[in-house]
Short mmCIF file of C-alpha atoms in Angstrom, two decimals:
data_model
loop_
_atom_site.label_atom_id
_atom_site.label_comp_id
_atom_site.label_asym_id
_atom_site.label_seq_id
_atom_site.Cartn_x
_atom_site.Cartn_y
_atom_site.Cartn_z
CA UNK A 3 -0.22 -0.16 -0.08
CA UNK A 4 1.67 3.97 -1.30
CA UNK A 5 3.12 5.77 1.62
CA UNK A 6 -0.09 8.96 2.54
CA UNK A 7 0.90 12.03 3.29
CA UNK A 8 -1.17 13.74 5.43
CA UNK A 9 -0.28 17.22 3.36
CA UNK A 10 -1.99 19.69 5.20
CA UNK A 11 -4.29 18.08 7.03
CA UNK A 12 -4.65 19.60 10.84
CA UNK A 13 -7.30 16.66 12.05
CA UNK A 14 -5.83 14.62 14.40
CA UNK A 15 -8.86 11.45 13.80
CA UNK A 16 -9.08 12.20 10.15
CA UNK A 17 -5.42 10.97 9.38
CA UNK A 18 -5.84 8.20 11.70
CA UNK A 19 -8.75 6.75 10.44
CA UNK A 20 -8.13 7.63 6.81
CA UNK A 21 -4.79 5.77 7.20
CA UNK A 22 -2.40 8.73 6.39
CA UNK A 23 1.30 8.74 7.83
CA UNK A 24 1.22 9.67 10.97
CA UNK A 25 4.59 11.42 13.16
CA UNK A 26 4.46 10.76 16.19
CA UNK A 27 4.76 13.23 19.75
CA UNK A 28 3.11 11.33 21.52
CA UNK A 29 5.32 11.17 24.22
CA UNK A 30 6.26 14.78 24.06
CA UNK A 31 2.84 15.51 24.87
CA UNK A 32 2.26 13.73 27.29
CA UNK A 33 5.57 14.87 28.67
CA UNK A 34 4.33 18.15 27.79
CA UNK A 35 0.56 18.03 29.95
CA UNK A 36 1.94 16.47 32.97
CA UNK A 37 4.57 19.18 33.16
CA UNK A 38 3.01 22.75 32.67
CA UNK A 39 -0.56 23.87 32.76
CA UNK A 40 -0.73 26.72 30.83
CA UNK A 41 2.15 27.01 27.89
CA UNK A 42 2.13 29.26 24.61
CA UNK A 43 4.20 27.60 21.89
CA UNK A 44 5.56 30.19 19.26
CA UNK A 45 6.16 28.94 15.96
CA UNK A 46 6.19 29.28 12.06
CA UNK A 47 2.80 29.00 9.92
CA UNK A 48 2.59 25.21 8.95
CA UNK A 49 4.32 24.29 10.24
CA UNK A 50 1.99 21.43 12.31
CA UNK A 51 0.38 23.70 15.23
CA UNK A 52 -3.84 23.34 14.41
CA UNK A 53 -2.37 19.46 13.99
CA UNK A 54 -0.61 19.34 17.16
CA UNK A 55 -3.65 21.05 18.44
CA UNK A 56 -5.79 18.38 17.06
CA UNK A 57 -4.07 15.60 18.87
CA UNK A 58 -4.41 17.82 22.57
CA UNK A 59 -8.06 17.60 21.66
CA UNK A 60 -8.62 13.94 21.52
CA UNK A 61 -6.47 12.75 23.60
CA UNK A 62 -7.87 15.14 26.93
CA UNK A 63 -11.62 14.27 24.74
CA UNK A 64 -10.33 10.15 26.75
CA UNK A 65 -10.25 9.20 22.48
CA UNK A 66 -7.87 6.28 23.67
CA UNK A 67 -8.98 4.10 20.14
CA UNK A 68 -7.22 6.79 17.89
CA UNK A 69 -4.15 6.31 20.57
CA UNK A 70 -3.47 3.07 19.06
CA UNK A 71 0.86 1.73 19.17
CA UNK A 72 1.04 5.32 19.03
CA UNK A 73 3.38 6.61 22.18
CA UNK A 74 0.88 8.18 25.28
CA UNK A 75 -1.25 4.63 25.23
CA UNK A 76 1.26 3.28 26.76
CA UNK A 77 2.30 6.25 29.61
CA UNK A 78 -1.72 7.13 30.22
CA UNK A 79 -3.23 4.64 32.25
CA UNK A 80 -6.56 6.37 33.55
CA UNK A 81 -8.17 8.81 30.23
CA UNK A 82 -10.19 10.65 31.71
CA UNK A 83 -13.26 12.63 30.04
CA UNK A 84 -12.17 16.49 30.29
CA UNK A 85 -14.54 18.76 28.45
CA UNK A 86 -12.47 20.94 25.73
CA UNK A 87 -12.82 24.10 24.34
CA UNK A 88 -11.70 25.04 21.60
CA UNK A 89 -10.13 28.31 19.85
CA UNK A 90 -9.68 28.28 16.99
CA UNK A 91 -8.62 31.71 14.84
CA UNK A 92 -6.64 30.63 12.50
CA UNK A 93 -9.00 31.28 9.57
CA UNK A 94 -11.23 34.37 11.25
CA UNK A 95 -11.62 37.68 8.39
CA UNK A 96 -9.83 40.26 10.98
CA UNK A 97 -9.96 43.60 8.50
CA UNK A 98 -11.48 45.31 11.13
CA UNK A 99 -12.20 45.05 15.01
CA UNK A 100 -15.38 44.21 14.15
CA UNK A 101 -15.78 41.66 11.67
CA UNK A 102 -13.34 40.37 15.28
CA UNK A 103 -15.85 41.08 17.10
CA UNK A 104 -18.16 39.32 15.43
CA UNK A 105 -15.70 35.89 14.56
CA UNK A 106 -15.31 36.42 18.72
CA UNK A 107 -18.91 35.97 19.16
CA UNK A 108 -19.65 32.97 16.45
CA UNK A 109 -17.03 31.43 18.06
CA UNK A 110 -18.76 31.74 21.63
CA UNK A 111 -21.88 31.45 20.84
CA UNK A 112 -22.03 27.83 18.93
CA UNK A 113 -20.16 26.40 22.54
CA UNK A 114 -23.07 28.34 24.47
CA UNK A 115 -25.28 26.49 22.58
CA UNK A 116 -23.14 23.64 22.67
CA UNK A 117 -23.35 23.37 27.44
CA UNK A 118 -27.15 24.44 26.93
CA UNK A 119 -26.40 28.52 28.49
CA UNK A 120 -29.75 30.27 27.02
CA UNK A 121 -29.12 33.48 28.74
CA UNK A 122 -25.98 34.69 27.51
CA UNK A 123 -23.45 37.45 30.71
CA UNK A 124 -23.41 41.01 28.37
CA UNK A 125 -19.18 40.75 27.82
CA UNK A 126 -17.50 38.26 25.60
CA UNK A 127 -14.87 37.53 28.08
CA UNK A 128 -17.64 37.06 30.70
CA UNK A 129 -19.67 34.98 28.27
CA UNK A 130 -16.17 33.05 27.38
CA UNK A 131 -15.25 32.96 31.40
CA UNK A 132 -19.18 30.95 31.66
CA UNK A 133 -18.58 29.14 29.14
CA UNK A 134 -15.59 27.29 30.45
CA UNK A 135 -17.74 27.17 34.26
CA UNK A 136 -21.14 25.44 33.25
CA UNK A 137 -18.76 23.26 31.90
CA UNK A 138 -16.95 22.61 34.59
CA UNK A 139 -19.99 22.09 36.49
CA UNK A 140 -21.72 19.71 34.31
CA UNK A 141 -18.87 17.37 33.48
CA UNK A 142 -18.13 17.35 36.57
CA UNK A 143 -14.29 17.32 35.14
CA UNK A 144 -11.61 21.08 35.03
CA UNK A 145 -11.82 21.68 31.23
CA UNK A 146 -9.22 21.83 28.40
CA UNK A 147 -8.32 25.55 26.78
CA UNK A 148 -7.07 25.30 22.92
CA UNK A 149 -6.62 28.36 21.32
CA UNK A 150 -5.22 27.81 18.06
CA UNK A 151 -3.31 31.40 16.56
CA UNK A 152 -4.33 32.76 19.38
CA UNK A 153 -2.62 36.17 17.12
CA UNK A 154 -3.46 36.03 13.63
CA UNK A 155 -5.69 39.32 14.60
CA UNK A 156 -3.15 41.75 16.22
CA UNK A 157 -0.55 39.75 13.13
CA UNK A 158 -3.03 41.22 10.52
CA UNK A 159 -2.40 45.38 11.41
CA UNK A 160 1.21 45.36 13.04
CA UNK A 161 1.77 48.50 11.83
CA UNK A 162 -1.81 50.01 12.83
CA UNK A 163 -1.06 51.59 16.10
CA UNK A 164 -4.89 52.44 16.74
CA UNK A 165 -6.57 49.48 14.93
CA UNK A 166 -4.59 47.21 17.34
CA UNK A 167 -5.92 49.88 19.86
CA UNK A 168 -8.71 48.49 19.60
CA UNK A 169 -8.11 45.01 18.62
CA UNK A 170 -6.72 45.12 22.30
CA UNK A 171 -9.82 46.21 23.58
CA UNK A 172 -11.89 43.66 21.96
CA UNK A 173 -9.22 40.88 22.72
CA UNK A 174 -7.80 42.09 26.62
CA UNK A 175 -11.20 40.96 28.97
CA UNK A 176 -11.26 38.50 26.20
CA UNK A 177 -8.01 35.94 27.31
CA UNK A 178 -7.66 37.53 30.75
CA UNK A 179 -10.94 35.25 31.94
CA UNK A 180 -8.74 32.85 32.00
CA UNK A 181 -6.23 33.47 34.66
CA UNK A 182 -10.22 33.78 37.15
CA UNK A 183 -11.83 30.48 35.84
CA UNK A 184 -8.11 29.27 36.75
CA UNK A 185 -10.08 26.46 39.58
CA UNK A 186 -11.77 24.94 36.30
CA UNK A 187 -9.31 24.17 34.34
CA UNK A 188 -7.10 21.31 33.68
CA UNK A 189 -4.54 22.38 30.93
CA UNK A 190 -4.67 25.60 28.43
CA UNK A 191 -2.71 25.02 25.58
CA UNK A 192 -2.17 28.65 23.60
CA UNK A 193 -0.57 28.90 19.47
CA UNK A 194 0.92 31.79 17.54
CA UNK A 195 4.09 33.15 15.79
CA UNK A 196 4.44 35.65 17.81
CA UNK A 197 3.84 37.10 21.98
CA UNK A 198 1.92 40.58 22.66
CA UNK A 199 2.69 41.37 25.52
CA UNK A 200 -0.14 43.21 26.18
CA UNK A 201 -3.15 41.39 25.60
CA UNK A 202 -3.25 39.50 28.52
CA UNK A 203 -2.20 36.49 27.34
CA UNK A 204 1.22 37.01 28.45
CA UNK A 205 1.02 40.08 31.36
CA UNK A 206 -2.66 39.21 33.53
CA UNK A 207 -1.92 34.95 32.83
CA UNK A 208 1.36 34.70 34.76
CA UNK A 209 1.40 30.45 34.28
CA UNK A 210 1.29 30.83 31.16
CA UNK A 211 4.53 29.40 31.03
CA UNK A 212 6.03 29.66 27.22
CA UNK A 213 7.80 26.31 25.58
CA UNK A 214 8.97 28.25 22.42
CA UNK A 215 12.54 27.78 23.56
CA UNK A 216 12.65 24.83 25.72
CA UNK A 217 15.30 22.48 24.48
CA UNK A 218 13.00 19.62 26.11
CA UNK A 219 10.46 20.76 22.52
CA UNK A 220 12.11 21.77 20.45
CA UNK A 221 10.98 18.40 18.37
CA UNK A 222 7.23 18.36 19.55
CA UNK A 223 6.79 20.87 15.73
CA UNK A 224 8.61 20.17 12.85
CA UNK A 225 10.38 16.82 11.38
CA UNK A 226 13.84 15.42 12.73
CA UNK A 227 15.32 13.64 9.79
CA UNK A 228 15.09 10.78 12.39
CA UNK A 229 11.31 10.92 11.82
CA UNK A 230 11.78 11.40 8.02
CA UNK A 231 14.20 7.78 8.24
CA UNK A 232 11.37 6.27 10.30
CA UNK A 233 7.73 7.03 9.21
CA UNK A 234 8.79 7.71 5.44
CA UNK A 235 11.19 5.89 4.41
CA UNK A 236 9.54 4.04 2.14
CA UNK A 237 8.94 7.64 0.06
CA UNK A 238 12.52 8.15 0.90
CA UNK A 239 13.46 5.55 -0.90
CA UNK A 240 11.03 6.38 -4.10
CA UNK A 241 11.83 9.73 -4.32
CA UNK A 242 15.22 8.26 -5.00
CA UNK A 243 14.60 5.85 -7.64
CA UNK A 244 12.74 8.73 -9.12
CA UNK A 245 16.19 10.89 -9.10
CA UNK A 246 18.68 7.87 -9.71
CA UNK A 247 20.64 8.91 -6.48
CA UNK A 248 21.13 6.58 -3.58
CA UNK A 249 19.30 7.00 -0.50
CA UNK A 250 21.68 8.89 1.63
CA UNK A 251 21.94 12.22 -1.36
CA UNK A 252 17.98 11.88 -0.97
CA UNK A 253 18.62 12.24 2.17
CA UNK A 254 20.83 15.36 2.59
CA UNK A 255 19.51 17.38 -0.51
CA UNK A 256 16.10 17.71 1.37
CA UNK A 257 18.29 18.31 4.46
CA UNK A 258 19.99 20.98 2.00
CA UNK A 259 16.69 22.32 1.34
CA UNK A 260 13.97 22.15 3.83
CA UNK A 261 16.54 21.25 7.44
CA UNK A 262 17.75 23.93 9.47
CA UNK A 263 15.73 24.78 12.09
CA UNK A 264 17.19 24.81 15.81
CA UNK A 265 14.58 26.08 17.79
CA UNK A 266 16.49 26.19 21.07
CA UNK A 267 20.44 26.61 22.20
CA UNK A 268 20.25 22.86 21.92
CA UNK A 269 20.44 23.11 18.14
CA UNK A 270 17.80 20.07 16.54
CA UNK A 271 17.24 20.48 13.52
CA UNK A 272 14.24 19.92 12.10
CA UNK A 273 12.47 19.97 9.38
CA UNK A 274 10.03 21.79 7.18
CA UNK A 275 6.96 19.51 7.78
CA UNK A 276 4.73 20.79 5.01
CA UNK A 277 8.42 21.26 2.26
CA UNK A 278 9.19 17.92 3.36
CA UNK A 279 5.69 16.31 2.56
CA UNK A 280 5.79 17.20 -0.76
CA UNK A 281 8.92 16.92 -1.85
CA UNK A 282 7.97 13.29 -1.19
CA UNK A 283 5.03 13.34 -2.92
CA UNK A 284 6.34 14.58 -5.85
CA UNK A 285 9.66 13.55 -5.44
CA UNK A 286 10.88 16.81 -6.42
CA UNK A 287 12.35 19.41 -4.90
CA UNK A 288 10.84 22.56 -4.58
CA UNK A 289 10.39 26.57 -2.56
CA UNK A 290 6.34 24.74 -1.26
CA UNK A 291 6.40 26.82 1.57
CA UNK A 292 8.86 30.24 0.26
CA UNK A 293 5.98 29.59 -2.53
CA UNK A 294 2.85 29.73 -0.12
CA UNK A 295 2.39 33.12 1.45
CA UNK A 296 5.05 35.94 -0.09
CA UNK A 297 6.95 38.06 3.04
CA UNK A 298 5.82 41.64 1.96
CA UNK A 299 5.43 42.59 5.32
CA UNK A 300 8.75 41.72 6.57
CA UNK A 301 10.42 43.65 3.53
CA UNK A 302 8.13 46.55 3.63
CA UNK A 303 9.27 45.87 7.63
CA UNK A 304 12.95 46.42 6.76
CA UNK A 305 12.26 49.30 4.32
CA UNK A 306 10.88 51.25 7.11
CA UNK A 307 13.71 50.59 9.73
CA UNK A 308 16.37 50.84 6.08
CA UNK A 309 17.83 46.57 7.97
CA UNK A 310 20.85 45.62 5.06
CA UNK A 311 20.26 41.95 3.87
CA UNK A 312 23.40 40.76 4.69
CA UNK A 313 22.84 42.11 8.94
CA UNK A 314 20.36 39.02 8.77
CA UNK A 315 23.28 36.64 8.97
CA UNK A 316 24.62 36.45 11.51
CA UNK A 317 22.40 38.02 14.05
CA UNK A 318 22.93 38.43 17.47
CA UNK A 319 19.77 38.42 20.11
CA UNK A 320 19.07 37.35 23.52
CA UNK A 321 16.19 35.02 24.21
CA UNK A 322 13.45 37.82 25.29
CA UNK A 323 14.02 39.95 22.51
CA UNK A 324 13.17 36.84 19.80
CA UNK A 325 9.91 35.80 21.69
CA UNK A 326 8.16 39.56 21.60
CA UNK A 327 7.51 41.81 18.69
CA UNK A 328 6.59 44.72 21.12
CA UNK A 329 10.59 45.05 19.51
CA UNK A 330 9.19 45.52 15.74
CA UNK A 331 8.82 49.59 16.28
CA UNK A 332 13.23 49.69 15.88
CA UNK A 333 13.81 45.86 15.70
CA UNK A 334 12.41 43.44 12.86
CA UNK A 335 14.02 40.82 13.45
CA UNK A 336 12.27 38.85 15.75
CA UNK A 337 9.28 39.28 13.76
CA UNK A 338 11.73 37.73 10.30
CA UNK A 339 12.15 34.67 13.45
CA UNK A 340 9.19 34.28 14.51
CA UNK A 341 7.88 33.68 10.32
CA UNK A 342 10.48 31.68 10.08
CA UNK A 343 12.69 32.80 7.83
CA UNK A 344 15.91 32.80 10.23
CA UNK A 345 16.27 30.60 12.61
CA UNK A 346 18.98 29.86 16.36
CA UNK A 347 21.68 28.72 13.84
CA UNK A 348 24.52 29.36 17.52
CA UNK A 349 24.62 29.86 21.61
CA UNK A 350 26.30 31.75 23.25
CA UNK A 351 25.90 30.60 27.22
CA UNK A 352 28.85 33.13 28.59
CA UNK A 353 26.62 35.61 27.26
CA UNK A 354 23.04 33.86 26.58
CA UNK A 355 22.60 35.03 23.13
CA UNK A 356 21.63 33.46 19.96
CA UNK A 357 23.34 34.40 16.80
CA UNK A 358 20.82 34.34 13.89
CA UNK A 359 20.91 33.49 10.46
CA UNK A 360 18.68 31.59 7.37
CA UNK A 361 17.88 27.38 8.11
CA UNK A 362 18.02 27.19 4.22
CA UNK A 363 17.94 27.09 0.56
CA UNK A 364 14.46 27.11 0.45
CA UNK A 365 14.68 30.34 2.34
CA UNK A 366 17.64 31.73 1.65
CA UNK A 367 17.07 31.48 -1.47
CA UNK A 368 13.06 32.25 -1.50
CA UNK A 369 13.78 35.34 0.74
CA UNK A 370 16.14 37.06 -0.89
CA UNK A 371 15.18 35.98 -4.60
CA UNK A 372 12.12 38.08 -2.93
CA UNK A 373 13.70 40.76 -1.98
CA UNK A 374 16.08 42.12 -5.06
CA UNK A 375 12.94 43.22 -6.58
CA UNK A 376 13.01 45.92 -3.66
CA UNK A 377 16.51 47.22 -4.44
CA UNK A 378 16.82 47.01 -8.03
CA UNK A 379 13.95 47.20 -10.96
CA UNK A 380 12.83 43.52 -11.85
CA UNK A 381 13.51 43.89 -15.48
CA UNK A 382 17.13 45.17 -15.41
CA UNK A 383 17.82 41.61 -13.59
CA UNK A 384 16.97 39.38 -16.43
CA UNK A 385 18.26 42.08 -19.17
CA UNK A 386 21.63 42.05 -17.76
CA UNK A 387 21.91 39.33 -15.47
CA UNK A 388 22.49 35.19 -15.84
CA UNK A 389 23.83 33.47 -13.14
CA UNK A 390 25.18 30.86 -15.53
CA UNK A 391 27.91 33.72 -17.09
CA UNK A 392 28.72 35.17 -13.83
CA UNK A 393 29.12 31.92 -12.28
CA UNK A 394 31.01 31.46 -14.86
CA UNK A 395 32.64 34.71 -14.07
CA UNK A 396 34.01 34.08 -10.97
CA UNK A 397 34.96 30.76 -10.91
CA UNK A 398 37.60 31.08 -14.27
CA UNK A 399 38.81 34.30 -12.07
CA UNK A 400 37.54 36.68 -14.65
CA UNK A 401 37.19 39.55 -12.52
CA UNK A 402 37.47 42.77 -15.41
CA UNK A 403 34.10 40.35 -16.91
CA UNK A 404 32.41 40.15 -13.59
CA UNK A 405 32.82 43.83 -12.90
CA UNK A 406 31.52 44.84 -15.85
CA UNK A 407 28.20 42.75 -15.49
CA UNK A 408 27.55 44.42 -12.07
CA UNK A 409 28.15 47.59 -14.05
CA UNK A 410 25.34 46.58 -16.51
CA UNK A 411 22.89 45.36 -13.23
CA UNK A 412 22.58 49.07 -11.60
CA UNK A 413 19.90 51.14 -12.80
CA UNK A 414 17.16 53.23 -11.01
CA UNK A 415 15.92 51.47 -7.75
CA UNK A 416 12.59 51.35 -6.93
CA UNK A 417 13.33 51.89 -2.84
CA UNK A 418 16.19 51.46 -0.93
CA UNK A 419 16.69 49.07 2.79
CA UNK A 420 19.17 51.18 3.78
CA UNK A 421 20.36 55.10 4.89
CA UNK A 422 23.19 55.39 2.58
CA UNK A 423 24.21 54.57 -1.38
CA UNK A 424 27.17 52.60 -0.65
CA UNK A 425 25.74 50.01 1.50
CA UNK A 426 22.14 49.32 0.01
CA UNK A 427 24.89 48.87 -3.61
CA UNK A 428 26.58 46.46 -1.44
CA UNK A 429 23.21 45.33 -0.19
CA UNK A 430 22.54 43.97 -4.36
CA UNK A 431 25.94 42.85 -4.37
CA UNK A 432 25.64 40.99 -1.42
CA UNK A 433 21.88 39.88 -2.39
CA UNK A 434 22.83 38.64 -5.79
CA UNK A 435 25.78 37.11 -5.35
CA UNK A 436 24.11 34.86 -2.46
CA UNK A 437 21.49 33.84 -5.41
CA UNK A 438 23.81 32.38 -7.81
CA UNK A 439 25.26 30.30 -5.37
CA UNK A 440 28.50 32.13 -4.20
CA UNK A 441 30.02 32.55 -0.31
CA UNK A 442 29.74 35.86 0.63
CA UNK A 443 31.29 37.82 3.51
CA UNK A 444 30.28 41.25 3.81
CA UNK A 445 31.73 43.03 6.60
CA UNK A 446 34.28 40.80 7.66
CA UNK A 447 36.12 41.50 10.19
CA UNK A 448 39.78 42.32 10.32
CA UNK A 449 42.36 43.64 13.31
CA UNK A 450 42.48 46.63 11.18
CA UNK A 451 39.29 48.07 10.44
CA UNK A 452 36.08 46.32 8.08
CA UNK A 453 36.58 44.72 4.31
CA UNK A 454 33.49 45.95 2.19
CA UNK A 455 33.35 41.94 0.79
CA UNK A 456 35.29 39.17 0.15
CA UNK A 457 34.08 36.42 -2.23
CA UNK A 458 35.27 32.70 -2.27
CA UNK A 459 34.74 30.03 -4.56
CA UNK A 460 36.92 26.59 -5.01
CA UNK A 461 39.85 28.72 -7.45
CA UNK A 462 39.83 32.35 -6.48
CA UNK A 463 38.97 34.86 -2.98
CA UNK A 464 37.82 38.21 -4.28
CA UNK A 465 38.82 41.48 -1.90
CA UNK A 466 36.39 43.72 -2.68
CA UNK A 467 36.07 47.29 -1.93
CA UNK A 468 34.17 50.18 -2.98
CA UNK A 469 34.11 53.69 -2.76
CA UNK A 470 30.93 55.78 -3.38
CA UNK A 471 31.71 59.85 -4.24
CA UNK A 472 35.96 58.10 -4.17
CA UNK A 473 38.59 56.38 -6.77
CA UNK A 474 39.45 53.36 -7.48
CA UNK A 475 42.62 53.93 -6.24
CA UNK A 476 42.17 55.05 -3.06
CA UNK A 477 39.62 51.33 -3.06
CA UNK A 478 43.13 49.37 -3.49
CA UNK A 479 44.94 51.39 -0.61
CA UNK A 480 42.82 51.30 2.14
CA UNK A 481 42.64 46.97 1.07
CA UNK A 482 46.50 47.44 1.38
CA UNK A 483 47.45 49.55 3.72
CA UNK A 484 44.82 48.31 6.50
CA UNK A 485 46.53 44.20 5.40
CA UNK A 486 42.88 43.03 4.51
CA UNK A 487 44.55 40.41 2.63
CA UNK A 488 46.30 38.89 5.08
CA UNK A 489 44.12 36.46 5.99
CA UNK A 490 45.03 34.89 3.21
CA UNK A 491 48.08 34.60 2.33
CA UNK A 492 48.71 30.99 2.91
CA UNK A 493 45.46 30.66 1.16
CA UNK A 494 46.18 27.46 -2.18
CA UNK A 495 44.24 30.21 -4.13
CA UNK A 496 44.42 33.26 -5.99
CA UNK A 497 43.67 36.42 -3.76
CA UNK A 498 42.84 39.00 -5.76
CA UNK A 499 41.93 42.64 -4.93
CA UNK A 500 39.74 44.18 -5.53
CA UNK A 501 39.14 48.31 -5.88
CA UNK A 502 36.43 50.26 -7.47
CA UNK A 503 33.94 53.67 -6.78
CA UNK A 504 30.29 53.91 -8.01
CA UNK A 505 29.46 57.36 -9.39
CA UNK A 506 26.53 59.31 -8.75
CA UNK A 507 25.93 60.48 -11.85
CA UNK A 508 25.29 56.94 -13.86
CA UNK A 509 24.70 55.38 -10.66
CA UNK A 510 26.52 52.33 -11.10
CA UNK A 511 30.44 51.17 -10.64
CA UNK A 512 32.61 53.72 -12.15
CA UNK A 513 34.63 51.77 -15.09
CA UNK A 514 38.46 52.84 -13.57
CA UNK A 515 38.03 49.46 -11.71
CA UNK A 516 41.84 49.01 -10.05
CA UNK A 517 42.40 44.62 -9.97
CA UNK A 518 45.50 43.16 -8.98
CA UNK A 519 46.80 39.49 -7.53
CA UNK A 520 48.18 39.41 -3.76
CA UNK A 521 51.85 40.02 -4.17
CA UNK A 522 54.26 38.33 -2.33
CA UNK A 523 52.23 34.76 -1.42
CA UNK A 524 53.78 32.36 0.54
#
């Protein structure tokens, strides 16, 4: 029987009853629900949060038959049936305060009918609290509250401060009810992308544990390589056979394309589940996750805060910064991380800071490709740049041809994501060179300063210094005088020093660039 992939499926009973493959996370669910009374989990979209809540709902409703053969079947002895209140804001329309109120009203009204409440209280928060109380007293068991994508309304109006104030007026009393209802509650689980500290969820509900960065739960959503092999091994083998690859080669390619998400300091890698399942089903390596949502909002944030693209890789952040969105007015990095376009690459125990970077090829290529038209016109990219020619120039040491190609690339920009023109040009080149698969470093620090750009291939190292309203000679002299090439003195590759200047009149490279090999290499 062919393996059935639960692509886009979020209902646990449907997955089990219809024979789809299910990655068993139930041991973690048991541990979580017996460790904390209330939890919050932040993960990017399409990472399995809704399926996780559906699985929890089936567990707390005591549906033991669905868990046959899963880890929790042996761990749980009682299978107590609890009333479960499942609030799903994932598909609501939140274009206005009225629509937000209407969505909540609809979900609350349905719950009131379910529990026979015929004379509802006047306020939405009071009604929610009354439902929790009645459910507990009617069944004799404490209530489980599951809220999926609690922050969806706020994310839709992220940049509208007045709208945020209005939405808070609706949401604050609704979520604040959970604190007052503590005596009736067995467990609370809330998912979302980010933390809005002023919504009562985190400010008032002080028993809520944020597990988003806890190592014990870093694989609660997503699929590890071991799980991929265990649950989808036959699919990996079929993929390998279809492509003429070995199984090991196939696993390596899938990891390179979709792995690399780390959600704790432990850096346990997980693959993007949506992309992985689609890839195995189609036997192809496409940008499935990236294609389901364009990061226009994030690009606009980068523009507003003048955030250069190269600053995303290697950015250092505290856990407080990564788990909150309140800093978005001054810094877009947290919401870029929370949205899944950046991930944890390293953790410094001494400073307690995380180093960020792109998780994998799908995200890096997709995000940079999306940003490029924000720097240069799409038609200019298509007319002046072919990947094959650029790669050949760098591979074969054709620095002159490469610079001519760069010169033809630049044209009038749509708008800039950086403060000054020199930084703009460097960002364009960083994005282009990364997109064509080159190893690029921008503002590489040395003991004497920072190099504008270093590009490496198998046979060449290019050390490039740019000047705006300056000269190529001044640029090349800076490389030599400050010893920028010293770290590559013993490098077996050919090292080329390049000094170039940008002309404010032509808005591109001046033709008077200087190219020279590093002298006196050991």
